[in-house]
Amino acid sequence: MFLKNCLRIFSSARIRFLLNNNVKASTFVNYKSVASLSTSKLALESEKVKVTFVLNDGKRLETVANVGDTLLDVVVNNDLNIEGFGACEGTVTCSTCHVILKPEDFERLPEEASDEERDMLDLAYSLTETSRLGCQITLTKELDGLEVKVPETINDARS
Amino acid sequence: MSFMGIKLITRFYCSFENVVPRVCIVGSGPAGFYAAMHLCKKLNNVHIDILEKLPVPFGLVRYGVAPDHPEVKNVINQFTKVANKPNVNFYGNIALGKDIDLLQLRQHYDAVLLTYGAEEDKTLGIENEEANNIVAARNFVGWYNGHPRDKDLKIDLSGTTAAILGQGNVALDVARMLLTPIDILRKTDITEHALAALADSKVKELYLIGRRGPLQVAFTIKELREQLNLPNCKTVWREQDFEGVSSVVSKLGRPRKRLTELMLKSVSESSNINIMPGDKCFKPIFFRSPNKFLTDNMNHVTGIELTCNRLEGDNLEYQKCIATDEKEFLDCSLVFRSIGYTSVKVDKDIIFDTNGFVTNDKGRVIEDNVSSLAKLYVAGWLGTGPAGVILHTMSNAFLVAKTICEDLKDCKNLSSKGGFQEVRKILLKSNQSHIIVDWNGWEKIDNYEVELGKKYGKPREKLCSISKMLEIASS
Ligand SMILES: Cc1cc2nc3c(=O)[nH]c(=O)nc-3n(C[C@H](O)[C@H](O)[C@H](O)COP(=O)(O)OP(=O)(O)OC[C@H]3O[C@@H](n4cnc5c(N)ncnc54)[C@H](O)[C@@H]3O)c2cc1C
Ligand code: FES
């Protein structure tokens, strides 16, 4: 597992390298990640935080992520196998990146959800008081150790 | 040790030969692709063929989602990844019920999943519904999105007042296309023919008519917010429609509550609204059902006779509407019918329930099982009914795919089926020159459209002719 993580970090750093050198290679346009890429390139390489995604079946996906990335970036850059996650690529139009935070983490997020984010959350299954869209949570140093729950993606659409 | 190795390899080989199940998915919209995604993830060995009536994939993502919502269409990138997997094949220009029948598919596959959506418009069944300029929302949507079926839609946009019957998201899409400043639409992948017609549109006043009240609207908050924020467009509500609403808001669940609060806020703003010359007006009205359409001697619609309704029932969100004797007349020269969709029975062997969708339990189609035939499944709008957004379709498709995985794993003795090889034989037998569009063919169409779009300064200009698509795909 440790080795795997190291490899992941390596490959995500490589992706970043490519992205920085060739903007066109970026097929993944995300409001917030674009901003972070251009503002703090160097800081990104050095500042890492631990983030854990807890899946519905209890499986834990532990990652080391860059400060300034969104949770969606973390899922994509680490190739985390979360089915259907991030369908609209961070444009706040799909809700497939719905995550549930612990109340204390929810409270310490630097930004509150915008109206647009709340609008999309209203469509999500298993909506809770501490739900957010993963593409709208940007990692800061203070969020080191963040643990989020990814709710079940399988539902009976009729119910 | 090496002996063991050989043994393992041969074993693997045998099971590979015998047991790779073949799944056929009919319809390449979100339900089809999401089901394929889940099957690929959960089964080590599976062969998936996605059959599609049109030469091009993606269903309503291409032909439903509005041109000014390009972000929603990003999901195409996920679907493309699925299509590029070595064990997934796309075969376009094959219609179930026309080019091949269900029985044949069930003979040549281990599982058949129907995801062909809900293609038809629900009708009202009232007097003069066939009059000129009463347009099915579905066809209007298809027209601005380039669906080959709708490219020649007859629509007269020279009148100033139009009405939409229905208050769902599709109705709001239609409204937005009519009310958005044309220069915003120019930058989207809206078809050139629609753009030209909308640029000349005289529609200034648009009614959005609902049978029930503000607490029962079917549109979602994102779409409403977008409408309220449209530049050069004012929303005007009828205050009396909101009587008593503010007193129940606090009892509603979060999504309905936020939606209602947004409406109430807009209502209070609309009471002292200043309509400037050049502004367009959006006017939602409630508690009205169309009773009949009024026409002139050219059989052109001139208005709607509406029945006034009142609501009954304890559960506020699900109150029933009861017709009263009161009538109201609305003058308008263009009407859109947007009261929902229904699925087509494309094959005699597909059984529908009274709601108009295929009867199923977690996707398993309920029927007398014939063991020699592939099991039959249904997902997406064909199985759930035409409601909800892609997220809900995704969730259902995963559920059904999970059911398929369970059944395939339980199935001990799969016999080897011919799969698409057999389908191809059948197609060519009835028409030697039947063109099948594979993924590579779609990519050619895709590139062609993107190139064409550059000429107009748009992300893409869609081909609206099937024969042209086939020509490009097989070039
Ligand atoms: C106007 C409109 C706008 C929408 N906008 C949004 C939006 O902005 N955001 C959002 O999240 N959701 C939106 N939706 C909802 C979304 O499109 C649906 O949830 C989703 O497309 C349903 O997927 P499906 O696969 O069941 O059906 P479809 O997408 O309809 O796919 C069915 C496919 O089957 C094919 N087919 C039909 N008949 C046959 C046959 N006989 N043989 C073979 N193939 C066949 C069709 O050509 C089509 O490709 C919108 C829906 C509509 C109608
Ligand atoms: S990725 Fe679509 S809403 Fe976050």
XYZ file of C-alpha atoms and ligand atoms in Angstrom:
691
model
C 0.000 0.000 0.000
C 2.789 2.369 0.949
C 4.669 1.599 -2.230
C 1.545 2.103 -4.240
C 1.030 5.501 -2.725
C 4.565 6.510 -3.518
C 4.024 5.533 -7.113
C 0.856 7.506 -7.198
C 2.489 10.611 -5.913
C 5.202 10.196 -8.448
C 2.780 9.872 -11.294
C 0.641 12.762 -10.176
C 3.724 14.951 -9.972
C 4.496 13.936 -13.509
C 1.043 14.818 -14.688
C 1.470 18.211 -13.127
C 4.774 18.668 -14.838
C 3.119 17.949 -18.149
C 0.251 20.244 -17.377
C 2.520 23.135 -16.536
C 4.480 22.761 -19.713
C 1.633 22.194 -22.034
C -1.616 23.757 -21.017
C -3.358 22.167 -23.965
C -2.675 18.732 -22.542
C -5.116 19.553 -19.782
C -8.376 17.853 -20.576
C -9.446 18.367 -17.045
C -10.553 21.903 -16.518
C -11.646 22.747 -13.057
C -12.354 26.258 -11.857
C -10.389 25.974 -8.690
C -7.555 23.788 -9.859
C -6.800 26.168 -12.681
C -6.386 28.948 -10.198
C -4.166 26.935 -7.920
C -1.967 25.719 -10.737
C -1.103 29.174 -11.836
C -0.672 30.839 -8.465
C 1.456 28.582 -6.364
C 3.336 26.100 -8.473
C 6.257 25.780 -6.143
C 4.268 25.608 -2.996
C 2.283 22.791 -4.548
C 5.296 20.572 -4.835
C 6.244 20.951 -1.229
C 3.021 21.188 0.733
C 1.256 17.896 1.118
C -1.665 16.830 3.215
C -3.202 13.477 3.996
C -6.728 12.879 2.762
C -8.786 9.732 3.195
C -11.861 8.757 1.234
C -14.074 6.236 2.993
C -16.232 4.314 0.573
C -19.642 2.947 1.232
C -18.355 -0.605 1.729
C -15.955 0.642 4.390
C -12.924 0.578 2.140
C -10.497 3.415 2.907
C -8.559 5.120 0.145
C -5.676 6.968 1.752
C -3.902 9.568 -0.294
C -1.297 12.248 0.011
C -2.510 15.346 -1.781
C -1.261 18.773 -2.735
C -2.367 21.855 -0.892
C -4.403 23.900 -3.353
C -5.980 20.878 -5.033
C -9.661 20.166 -4.791
C -10.900 16.786 -3.618
C -11.856 16.121 -7.225
C -8.260 16.769 -8.298
C -7.136 14.294 -5.670
C -9.452 11.618 -7.022
C -8.365 12.212 -10.599
C -4.638 12.637 -10.040
C -4.471 9.523 -7.918
C -6.706 7.565 -10.227
C -8.874 6.626 -7.264
C -11.415 4.100 -8.323
C -14.621 5.832 -7.260
C -17.296 5.014 -9.744
C -18.799 7.925 -11.658
C -17.082 10.560 -9.487
C -16.644 13.957 -11.124
C -18.801 13.529 -14.227
C -18.963 17.263 -15.005
C -15.264 17.750 -14.252
C -15.693 20.272 -11.496
C -18.170 22.628 -13.141
C -20.833 22.237 -10.409
C -23.406 20.648 -12.675
C -23.527 16.953 -11.761
C -23.325 16.245 -7.968
C -21.455 12.996 -8.584
C -18.654 14.329 -6.387
C -20.893 14.470 -3.298
C -18.919 13.785 -0.090
C -19.948 13.803 3.539
C -17.677 15.391 6.112
C -17.391 14.955 9.832
C -19.129 17.870 11.566
C -15.842 19.198 12.951
C -14.222 19.125 9.504
C -17.263 20.696 7.936
C -16.987 23.562 10.394
C -13.326 24.208 9.725
C -13.596 24.426 5.929
C -12.361 27.847 4.904
C -15.255 28.491 2.498
C -18.961 27.914 2.828
C -20.903 26.331 0.001
C -22.160 28.805 -2.609
C -25.809 28.909 -3.663
C -24.898 27.087 -6.862
C -23.192 24.311 -4.910
C -26.178 23.968 -2.606
C -28.487 23.846 -5.624
C -26.614 20.848 -6.949
C -26.376 19.189 -3.536
C -30.150 19.328 -3.320
C -30.278 16.721 -6.082
C -27.888 14.308 -4.401
C -28.831 11.063 -2.727
C -28.187 10.689 1.014
C -27.872 14.450 1.496
C -26.740 15.387 5.016
C -26.143 18.587 6.972
C -22.417 18.172 6.410
C -22.539 17.328 2.705
C -20.365 19.151 0.202
C -19.306 18.783 -3.406
C -15.778 17.413 -3.608
C -14.935 19.633 -6.557
C -15.600 22.693 -4.413
C -13.402 21.794 -1.457
C -9.887 23.129 -1.861
C -7.262 21.611 0.395
C -5.409 23.867 2.785
C -2.628 22.952 5.185
C -5.090 23.068 8.039
C -7.115 20.276 6.452
C -4.319 17.729 6.842
C -5.787 14.393 7.870
C -9.185 15.159 6.351
C -11.465 12.162 6.114
C -14.549 12.235 3.891
C -17.245 9.689 3.260
C -18.307 8.930 -0.280
C -21.980 7.982 -0.146
C -23.415 5.002 -1.981
C -23.711 5.649 -5.708
C -26.140 2.798 -6.292
C -29.734 3.762 -5.744
C -33.102 2.850 -7.068
C -34.014 5.954 -9.051
C -37.685 5.247 -8.486
C -37.563 5.681 -4.752
C 6.775 -25.057 -10.282
C 6.867 -24.569 -14.030
C 4.417 -27.433 -14.367
C 2.057 -25.553 -12.069
C 2.501 -22.495 -14.219
C 1.446 -24.283 -17.357
C -1.505 -25.771 -15.604
C -2.626 -22.381 -14.385
C -2.273 -20.863 -17.781
C -4.304 -23.558 -19.499
C -6.956 -23.296 -16.851
C -7.173 -19.595 -17.262
C -7.340 -20.063 -20.983
C -10.181 -22.577 -20.717
C -12.288 -20.462 -18.488
C -11.607 -17.490 -20.680
C -12.760 -19.438 -23.700
C -15.886 -20.781 -22.129
C -17.134 -18.304 -19.685
C -16.580 -14.792 -20.996
C -20.155 -13.604 -20.852
C -21.459 -11.466 -23.666
C -23.657 -8.568 -22.693
C -25.629 -6.576 -25.214
C -26.714 -3.052 -24.266
C -29.355 -1.429 -26.448
C -29.122 2.382 -26.413
C -26.003 4.489 -25.869
C -27.299 7.196 -23.521
C -26.103 7.649 -19.932
C -27.862 4.490 -18.746
C -26.096 2.337 -21.330
C -22.671 3.801 -20.714
C -22.913 3.836 -16.925
C -24.071 0.232 -16.909
C -21.110 -0.690 -19.115
C -18.809 1.195 -16.735
C -20.028 -0.802 -13.749
C -19.909 -4.152 -15.566
C -16.322 -3.510 -16.645
C -15.358 -2.600 -13.119
C -16.969 -5.570 -11.395
C -16.409 -8.405 -13.847
C -12.891 -9.449 -14.766
C -14.062 -10.983 -17.961
C -16.975 -9.619 -19.855
C -17.616 -8.626 -23.400
C -19.933 -5.677 -23.939
C -21.554 -4.547 -27.164
C -23.496 -1.285 -27.143
C -26.017 -1.049 -29.975
C -27.413 2.337 -30.932
C -30.143 3.345 -33.339
C -28.374 6.515 -34.480
C -24.904 6.602 -36.016
C -23.777 8.664 -32.996
C -23.628 7.924 -29.259
C -24.664 9.621 -25.991
C -28.464 9.839 -26.288
C -29.916 12.839 -24.502
C -26.509 14.152 -23.489
C -26.111 15.061 -27.135
C -29.754 15.579 -28.059
C -31.424 16.713 -24.825
C -29.025 18.712 -22.639
C -29.293 22.355 -23.675
C -26.550 23.927 -25.827
C -25.867 26.535 -23.131
C -25.032 23.735 -20.657
C -21.759 22.487 -22.140
C -20.446 21.608 -18.662
C -23.095 18.916 -18.271
C -21.795 17.325 -21.440
C -18.336 16.815 -19.927
C -19.697 13.442 -18.865
C -19.027 12.397 -22.463
C -15.355 12.132 -21.486
C -16.179 9.435 -18.934
C -18.268 7.583 -21.515
C -15.494 7.816 -24.086
C -13.126 6.136 -21.641
C -15.588 3.288 -21.296
C -15.977 2.986 -25.056
C -12.219 2.825 -25.465
C -11.863 -0.244 -23.252
C -10.793 -3.258 -25.301
C -13.771 -5.326 -24.212
C -16.392 -2.685 -25.027
C -17.677 -2.096 -28.541
C -20.037 0.530 -29.895
C -22.152 -0.255 -32.922
C -24.219 2.627 -34.230
C -26.941 2.708 -36.857
C -28.656 -0.420 -35.541
C -32.217 -0.046 -34.312
C -33.806 -2.650 -32.111
C -37.191 -3.602 -33.502
C -36.244 -2.516 -36.997
C -32.845 -3.913 -37.918
C -32.792 -6.672 -35.326
C -35.359 -8.049 -32.939
C -35.165 -8.774 -29.272
C -35.480 -12.520 -29.658
C -32.435 -12.583 -31.931
C -30.370 -10.600 -29.444
C -31.409 -12.926 -26.649
C -30.325 -15.918 -28.679
C -26.851 -14.563 -29.284
C -25.986 -12.965 -25.935
C -25.879 -14.023 -22.283
C -27.594 -10.884 -21.052
C -29.485 -8.139 -22.843
C -29.905 -4.756 -21.210
C -32.402 -2.323 -22.689
C -31.511 1.348 -22.176
C -33.234 2.932 -25.123
C -34.844 5.730 -23.165
C -38.209 7.429 -23.561
C -38.398 8.967 -26.988
C -41.988 10.022 -27.388
C -43.840 13.067 -26.188
C -46.872 12.694 -23.961
C -49.939 14.291 -25.484
C -52.827 16.086 -23.776
C -55.642 14.563 -25.818
C -57.626 17.798 -26.042
C -59.432 19.658 -28.815
C -57.317 21.208 -31.596
C -54.070 19.730 -30.304
C -53.002 19.157 -33.906
C -53.261 22.865 -34.818
C -50.314 24.663 -36.384
C -47.660 26.037 -34.035
C -48.455 23.689 -31.175
C -45.024 22.170 -30.823
C -43.882 19.197 -28.776
C -41.052 20.338 -26.482
C -39.229 17.169 -27.429
C -39.163 18.164 -31.103
C -38.161 21.727 -30.300
C -35.297 20.426 -28.165
C -34.320 18.017 -30.943
C -34.455 20.881 -33.439
C -32.059 23.185 -31.606
C -29.837 20.242 -30.692
C -29.627 18.829 -34.219
C -31.532 15.549 -33.878
C -31.957 14.229 -37.445
C -35.637 13.544 -36.712
C -36.389 17.209 -35.968
C -34.282 19.197 -38.380
C -37.300 20.258 -40.460
C -39.527 21.241 -37.548
C -42.161 23.781 -38.518
C -42.236 26.609 -36.030
C -43.402 30.184 -36.437
C -41.670 32.567 -34.041
C -43.198 35.747 -35.474
C -45.788 36.229 -32.704
C -45.018 38.081 -29.487
C -46.719 35.776 -26.992
C -45.997 32.086 -26.456
C -46.920 29.561 -23.782
C -45.292 26.426 -22.434
C -47.546 23.786 -20.900
C -45.639 22.048 -18.142
C -43.244 23.119 -15.402
C -40.366 20.700 -15.486
C -36.714 21.228 -16.381
C -37.364 20.598 -20.056
C -39.946 23.401 -19.992
C -37.329 25.691 -18.457
C -34.784 24.673 -21.104
C -37.291 25.625 -23.784
C -37.974 28.934 -22.031
C -34.274 29.744 -21.715
C -33.646 29.057 -25.395
C -36.436 31.458 -26.310
C -35.461 34.182 -23.855
C -31.650 34.135 -23.835
C -29.999 36.984 -25.744
C -29.044 35.539 -29.103
C -25.385 36.522 -28.844
C -24.993 34.181 -25.907
C -26.452 31.308 -27.900
C -24.151 31.985 -30.845
C -21.203 30.687 -28.845
C -22.840 27.328 -28.122
C -23.225 24.214 -30.248
C -26.840 25.088 -31.085
C -27.613 24.203 -34.712
C -27.285 26.959 -37.312
C -30.886 26.519 -38.485
C -32.198 27.085 -34.948
C -29.880 30.000 -34.368
C -31.087 31.743 -37.529
C -34.738 31.235 -36.593
C -34.239 32.341 -32.975
C -32.336 35.435 -34.102
C -35.515 36.518 -35.907
C -37.850 35.488 -33.091
C -40.372 38.085 -31.961
C -41.373 36.211 -28.817
C -41.290 38.690 -25.929
C -43.753 37.285 -23.476
C -43.603 33.655 -22.415
C -46.047 31.916 -20.081
C -45.106 28.786 -18.161
C -48.337 27.059 -17.240
C -48.670 24.515 -14.435
C -51.584 22.349 -13.411
C -50.739 22.519 -9.735
C -49.172 25.073 -7.420
C -45.744 26.468 -6.564
C -45.157 23.649 -4.061
C -45.506 21.001 -6.747
C -43.318 22.369 -9.548
C -41.095 19.751 -11.131
C -38.221 21.999 -12.178
C -35.166 22.122 -9.972
C -33.594 25.107 -8.303
C -30.507 25.377 -10.499
C -32.628 25.773 -13.619
C -34.930 28.297 -11.949
C -32.020 30.383 -10.653
C -30.576 30.441 -14.147
C -33.874 31.646 -15.567
C -34.242 34.352 -12.922
C -30.737 35.600 -13.688
C -31.135 35.805 -17.478
C -30.020 39.181 -18.780
C -32.735 41.406 -20.304
C -35.494 39.185 -19.034
C -37.893 39.862 -16.172
C -39.856 37.257 -14.283
C -43.409 38.183 -13.375
C -45.422 35.958 -11.032
C -49.073 36.141 -10.049
C -48.991 36.956 -6.381
C -52.310 35.254 -5.697
C -50.783 31.916 -6.744
C -48.583 32.087 -3.655
C -51.303 32.568 -1.085
C -50.437 30.607 2.051
C -47.142 29.346 0.643
C -44.844 31.298 2.938
C -46.553 29.864 6.008
C -45.653 26.278 5.079
C -42.108 26.776 3.825
C -40.550 25.826 7.120
C -42.247 22.411 7.016
C -40.674 21.409 3.719
C -37.631 19.220 3.152
C -34.405 21.018 2.236
C -34.535 20.879 -1.602
C -38.206 21.864 -1.827
C -37.710 24.476 0.850
C -34.817 26.198 -0.891
C -36.658 26.096 -4.217
C -39.788 27.619 -2.699
C -37.797 30.286 -0.891
C -36.166 31.281 -4.157
C -39.591 31.604 -5.798
C -40.952 33.652 -2.904
C -37.971 35.972 -3.042
C -38.529 36.487 -6.755
C -42.271 37.042 -6.199
C -41.603 39.817 -3.720
C -39.119 41.405 -6.120
C -41.504 41.131 -9.045
C -44.214 43.222 -7.364
C -42.328 46.447 -8.064
C -40.511 45.393 -11.171
C -39.561 47.848 -13.885
C -39.925 46.416 -17.366
C -37.687 48.262 -19.810
C -38.270 48.448 -23.540
C -36.475 45.522 -25.131
C -36.930 43.349 -22.055
C -38.501 39.950 -22.426
C -40.981 38.664 -19.877
C -41.192 35.258 -18.276
C -44.552 34.591 -16.616
C -45.119 31.410 -14.639
C -48.771 30.753 -13.812
C -50.218 28.043 -11.631
C -53.438 26.040 -11.087
C -54.374 25.983 -14.762
C -54.984 23.021 -17.101
C -55.473 23.389 -20.832
C -59.004 22.516 -21.830
C -58.788 23.196 -25.532
C -56.806 25.207 -28.036
C -58.370 28.077 -29.961
C -57.537 28.422 -33.642
C -58.074 30.771 -36.566
C -59.416 29.800 -39.970
C -55.924 28.754 -41.081
C -55.863 26.252 -38.197
C -53.170 28.295 -36.495
C -53.275 28.378 -32.702
C -54.523 31.711 -31.310
C -55.011 30.877 -27.666
C -55.710 28.368 -24.925
C -58.853 27.831 -22.892
C -57.666 27.006 -19.395
C -59.560 25.300 -16.597
C -58.857 26.728 -13.153
C -57.876 24.126 -10.563
C -57.758 23.944 -6.823
C -55.699 21.557 -4.701
C -56.839 18.921 -2.276
C -55.029 16.648 0.159
C -53.057 16.804 3.393
C -49.574 16.221 2.090
C -48.677 19.665 0.788
C -46.127 18.563 -1.761
C -48.315 15.848 -3.222
C -51.726 17.491 -3.261
C -54.072 16.472 -6.053
C -55.586 19.012 -8.381
C -59.329 19.244 -8.825
C -60.904 21.097 -11.729
C -63.364 23.906 -10.948
C -66.012 25.361 -13.274
C -64.015 28.508 -13.785
C -62.301 29.133 -17.115
C -59.608 31.539 -18.244
C -58.440 32.428 -21.749
C -54.871 33.100 -22.769
C -54.035 34.636 -26.148
C -50.881 33.262 -27.740
C -49.698 32.276 -31.185
C -47.233 29.567 -30.200
C -47.597 26.730 -27.689
C -45.104 24.176 -26.444
C -46.338 20.968 -24.915
C -43.889 19.828 -22.249
C -45.773 17.449 -20.006
C -43.373 14.541 -20.120
C -42.138 11.671 -22.184
C -43.095 8.123 -22.739
C -41.203 5.106 -24.026
C -41.840 3.409 -27.326
C -42.610 -0.284 -27.593
C -40.023 -0.941 -30.257
C -40.359 -4.715 -30.165
C -43.402 -6.902 -29.659
C -41.649 -8.865 -26.914
C -41.113 -5.887 -24.615
C -43.734 -5.683 -21.882
C -44.788 -2.337 -20.443
C -46.650 -1.658 -17.223
C -49.516 0.784 -16.884
C -47.107 3.671 -16.147
C -45.539 3.231 -19.537
C -42.209 1.793 -18.483
C -40.856 -1.725 -18.712
C -41.915 -3.730 -15.663
C -38.821 -4.629 -13.674
C -37.381 -5.469 -10.298
C -33.949 -3.891 -9.729
C -33.590 -4.005 -13.474
C -34.638 -7.634 -13.990
C -37.465 -7.620 -16.471
C -40.346 -9.544 -15.022
C -41.464 -12.239 -17.416
C -41.641 -15.979 -17.883
C -38.018 -17.002 -18.027
C -36.902 -19.072 -20.931
C -33.577 -20.519 -19.857
C -32.056 -20.893 -23.288
C -32.445 -17.181 -23.903
C -30.396 -14.361 -22.448
C -31.853 -12.780 -19.352
C -33.443 -9.420 -20.010
C -32.756 -6.219 -18.063
C -33.780 -2.603 -18.274
C -32.135 0.597 -16.976
C -32.452 4.364 -17.337
C -35.565 6.185 -18.405
C -37.017 3.105 -20.055
C -37.154 1.394 -16.671
C -37.533 4.256 -14.190
C -39.751 6.552 -16.203
C -38.557 9.798 -17.744
C -37.666 11.751 -14.620
C -34.553 13.002 -12.910
C -31.137 14.072 -14.086
C -28.081 12.165 -15.258
C -27.075 11.544 -11.644
C -30.268 9.573 -11.047
C -29.896 7.687 -14.303
C -26.324 6.830 -13.295
C -27.405 5.535 -9.942
C -30.072 3.341 -11.477
C -27.713 2.046 -14.173
C -25.202 1.018 -11.481
C -27.957 -0.754 -9.592
C -29.075 -2.702 -12.643
C -25.512 -3.517 -13.664
C -24.956 -4.878 -10.162
C -27.966 -7.124 -10.646
C -26.532 -8.344 -13.942
C -23.164 -9.085 -12.286
C -24.853 -11.109 -9.569
C -26.842 -13.126 -12.087
C -23.846 -13.759 -14.323
C -21.732 -14.879 -11.380
C -24.475 -17.276 -10.295
C -24.834 -18.628 -13.759
C -22.593 -21.701 -13.761
C -22.987 -22.986 -17.274
C -22.868 -20.269 -19.817
C -22.695 -21.710 -23.289
C -20.660 -19.739 -25.734
C -22.740 -17.288 -27.662
C -21.991 -15.736 -31.027
C -22.525 -12.151 -29.923
C -22.057 -9.421 -32.459
C -20.741 -11.744 -35.152
C -24.212 -13.217 -35.361
C -25.872 -9.806 -35.222
C -23.748 -8.638 -38.114
C -24.780 -11.668 -40.160
C -28.428 -10.924 -39.537
C -28.026 -7.268 -40.501
C -26.168 -8.024 -43.696
C -28.594 -10.746 -44.642
C -31.490 -8.319 -44.823
C -29.428 -5.468 -46.258
C -26.048 -6.189 -47.773
C -24.990 -2.568 -47.628
C -26.047 -1.883 -44.026
C -23.458 0.494 -42.620
C -22.467 -0.189 -39.023
C -20.786 2.761 -37.323
C -18.142 1.698 -34.826
C -16.343 3.985 -32.354
C -13.791 4.891 -34.949
C -16.634 5.959 -37.251
C -18.079 8.135 -34.491
C -14.683 9.748 -33.949
C -14.630 10.727 -37.596
C -18.068 12.312 -37.271
C -16.964 14.004 -34.067
C -13.873 15.521 -35.693
C -15.853 16.601 -38.704
C -18.400 18.394 -36.544
C -15.766 20.145 -34.458
C -14.000 21.321 -37.622
C -17.272 22.534 -39.093
C -17.994 24.378 -35.855
C -14.780 26.391 -36.197
C -16.205 27.957 -39.330
C -19.028 29.404 -37.251
C -17.010 30.170 -34.140
C -18.775 27.414 -32.218
C -17.497 24.382 -30.327
C -19.241 22.145 -32.885
C -21.775 22.218 -35.669
C -23.786 19.012 -35.585
C -24.552 17.020 -38.678
C -28.313 16.633 -38.912
C -28.488 14.199 -41.771
C -28.064 10.502 -41.125
C -26.822 9.832 -44.631
C -24.130 12.487 -44.233
C -23.107 10.950 -40.897
C -22.837 7.525 -42.508
C -20.825 8.958 -45.352
C -18.324 10.576 -42.986
C -18.138 7.530 -40.747
C -17.304 5.214 -43.593
C -14.925 7.591 -45.360
C -34.487 18.115 -22.854
C -33.716 17.428 -21.768
C -32.700 18.111 -21.109
C -31.979 17.492 -20.090
N -30.994 18.202 -19.466
C -30.295 17.628 -18.465
C -29.257 18.346 -17.798
O -28.977 19.511 -18.106
N -28.587 17.716 -16.791
C -28.870 16.431 -16.432
O -28.235 15.899 -15.526
N -29.848 15.728 -17.038
C -30.562 16.288 -18.054
N -31.560 15.576 -18.666
C -31.842 14.198 -18.204
C -30.917 13.158 -18.868
O -30.823 13.446 -20.233
C -31.461 11.749 -18.610
O -31.383 11.505 -17.229
C -30.677 10.651 -19.330
O -30.288 11.018 -20.626
C -31.471 9.354 -19.433
O -30.616 8.380 -19.976
P -31.086 7.085 -20.769
O -29.826 6.396 -21.153
O -32.099 6.355 -19.994
O -31.857 7.613 -22.102
P -31.343 8.415 -23.364
O -30.336 9.421 -23.007
O -32.570 8.872 -24.055
O -30.639 7.320 -24.299
C -31.347 6.384 -25.059
C -30.550 6.005 -26.289
O -31.190 4.879 -26.939
C -31.242 5.099 -28.340
N -32.358 4.341 -28.900
C -33.668 4.680 -28.930
N -34.395 3.733 -29.540
C -33.533 2.755 -29.901
C -33.696 1.505 -30.584
N -34.877 1.080 -31.010
N -32.584 0.756 -30.799
C -31.361 1.185 -30.372
N -31.166 2.344 -29.732
C -32.232 3.125 -29.501
C -31.402 6.605 -28.458
O -31.030 7.054 -29.739
C -30.494 7.100 -27.344
O -29.167 7.245 -27.804
C -32.293 16.163 -19.704
C -33.319 15.485 -20.364
C -34.027 16.090 -21.393
C -35.120 15.346 -22.083
S -17.699 17.261 -10.351
Fe -19.706 17.725 -11.016
S -20.477 18.826 -9.339
Fe -18.475 18.378 -8.693
